[in-house]
GROMACS .gro file of C-alpha atoms in nm:
model
   82
    1MET     CA    1   2.011   1.184  -3.833
    2LYS     CA    2   2.139   1.296  -4.171
    3VAL     CA    3   2.502   1.375  -4.240
    4CYS     CA    4   2.606   1.639  -4.493
    5ILE     CA    5   2.713   1.481  -4.824
    6SER     CA    6   2.962   1.763  -4.877
    7CYS     CA    7   3.147   1.795  -4.545
    8GLY     CA    8   3.019   1.517  -4.318
    9MET     CA    9   2.864   1.745  -4.056
   10PRO     CA   10   2.578   1.582  -3.860
   11MET     CA   11   2.252   1.765  -3.928
   12SER     CA   12   2.024   1.722  -3.627
   13LYS     CA   13   1.841   2.057  -3.618
   14LYS     CA   14   1.631   2.233  -3.878
   15SER     CA   15   1.875   2.525  -3.859
   16ASP     CA   16   2.156   2.294  -3.982
   17TYR     CA   17   1.989   2.282  -4.327
   18PRO     CA   18   2.006   2.552  -4.596
   19LEU     CA   19   1.694   2.769  -4.572
   20GLU     CA   20   1.582   2.519  -4.302
   21ASP     CA   21   1.488   2.281  -4.585
   22GLU     CA   22   1.528   1.934  -4.436
   23SER     CA   23   1.494   1.772  -4.779
   24LYS     CA   24   1.848   1.893  -4.862
   25ASP     CA   25   2.136   1.645  -4.824
   26TYR     CA   26   2.391   1.914  -4.739
   27CYS     CA   27   2.435   2.156  -4.450
   28ILE     CA   28   2.401   2.532  -4.421
   29TYR     CA   29   2.780   2.575  -4.432
   30CYS     CA   30   2.805   2.401  -4.771
   31ALA     CA   31   2.521   2.600  -4.925
   32ARG     CA   32   2.510   2.934  -5.099
   33GLN     CA   33   2.272   3.202  -4.969
   34ASP     CA   34   2.004   3.084  -5.214
   35GLY     CA   35   2.020   2.731  -5.067
   36THR     CA   36   2.204   2.564  -5.356
   37LEU     CA   37   2.512   2.351  -5.297
   38GLN     CA   38   2.840   2.538  -5.336
   39SER     CA   39   3.078   2.424  -5.609
   40TYR     CA   40   3.374   2.199  -5.537
   41GLU     CA   41   3.607   2.498  -5.566
   42GLU     CA   42   3.398   2.705  -5.322
   43ARG     CA   43   3.392   2.419  -5.069
   44LEU     CA   44   3.764   2.350  -5.108
   45LYS     CA   45   3.842   2.715  -5.032
   46GLY     CA   46   3.601   2.720  -4.737
   47THR     CA   47   3.730   2.393  -4.593
   48THR     CA   48   4.090   2.508  -4.628
   49GLU     CA   49   4.010   2.835  -4.448
   50PHE     CA   50   3.822   2.643  -4.176
   51LEU     CA   51   4.123   2.417  -4.113
   52ILE     CA   52   4.361   2.712  -4.096
   53ARG     CA   53   4.133   2.897  -3.853
   54THR     CA   54   4.039   2.606  -3.625
   55GLN     CA   55   4.345   2.381  -3.642
   56GLY     CA   56   4.621   2.639  -3.685
   57MET     CA   57   4.749   2.466  -3.998
   58ASP     CA   58   4.955   2.639  -4.264
   59GLU     CA   59   4.779   2.696  -4.595
   60ASN     CA   60   4.947   2.415  -4.792
   61ALA     CA   61   4.884   2.150  -4.527
   62ALA     CA   62   4.524   2.266  -4.482
   63HIS     CA   63   4.466   2.259  -4.858
   64GLU     CA   64   4.603   1.904  -4.891
   65LEU     CA   65   4.396   1.781  -4.595
   66ALA     CA   66   4.084   1.946  -4.739
   67ILE     CA   67   4.137   1.764  -5.070
   68ARG     CA   68   4.189   1.427  -4.898
   69THR     CA   69   3.884   1.477  -4.677
   70MET     CA   70   3.657   1.593  -4.958
   71LYS     CA   71   3.752   1.294  -5.177
   72LYS     CA   72   3.571   1.076  -4.924
   73MET     CA   73   3.245   1.273  -4.937
   74PRO     CA   74   2.958   1.158  -5.164
   75ALA     CA   75   2.908   1.504  -5.314
   76TRP     CA   76   3.264   1.511  -5.446
   77GLU     CA   77   3.345   1.149  -5.529
   78ASN     CA   78   3.317   1.223  -5.903
   79ALA     CA   79   3.454   1.578  -5.897
   80VAL     CA   80   3.693   1.630  -6.190
   81SER     CA   81   3.945   1.844  -6.003
   82LEU     CA   82   4.011   1.582  -5.739
   0.00000   0.00000   0.00000
């Protein structure tokens, strides 16, 4: 089973992939509507919002956790804004 290089989500079903394209290394949540990988800034915003919504974190704490988590992901290991 593949794991998303952007967020770490396990991708076990075809519907987990952008445009159901199993050749992609990232999940549907990390992709734009056209199937391309979102930018670091787009993912940082989305991850921060996800943490606020699902974990009840305040914005600053969620933002810091999102940065720390994303630093560990292959898609972002060389991102300049880290």
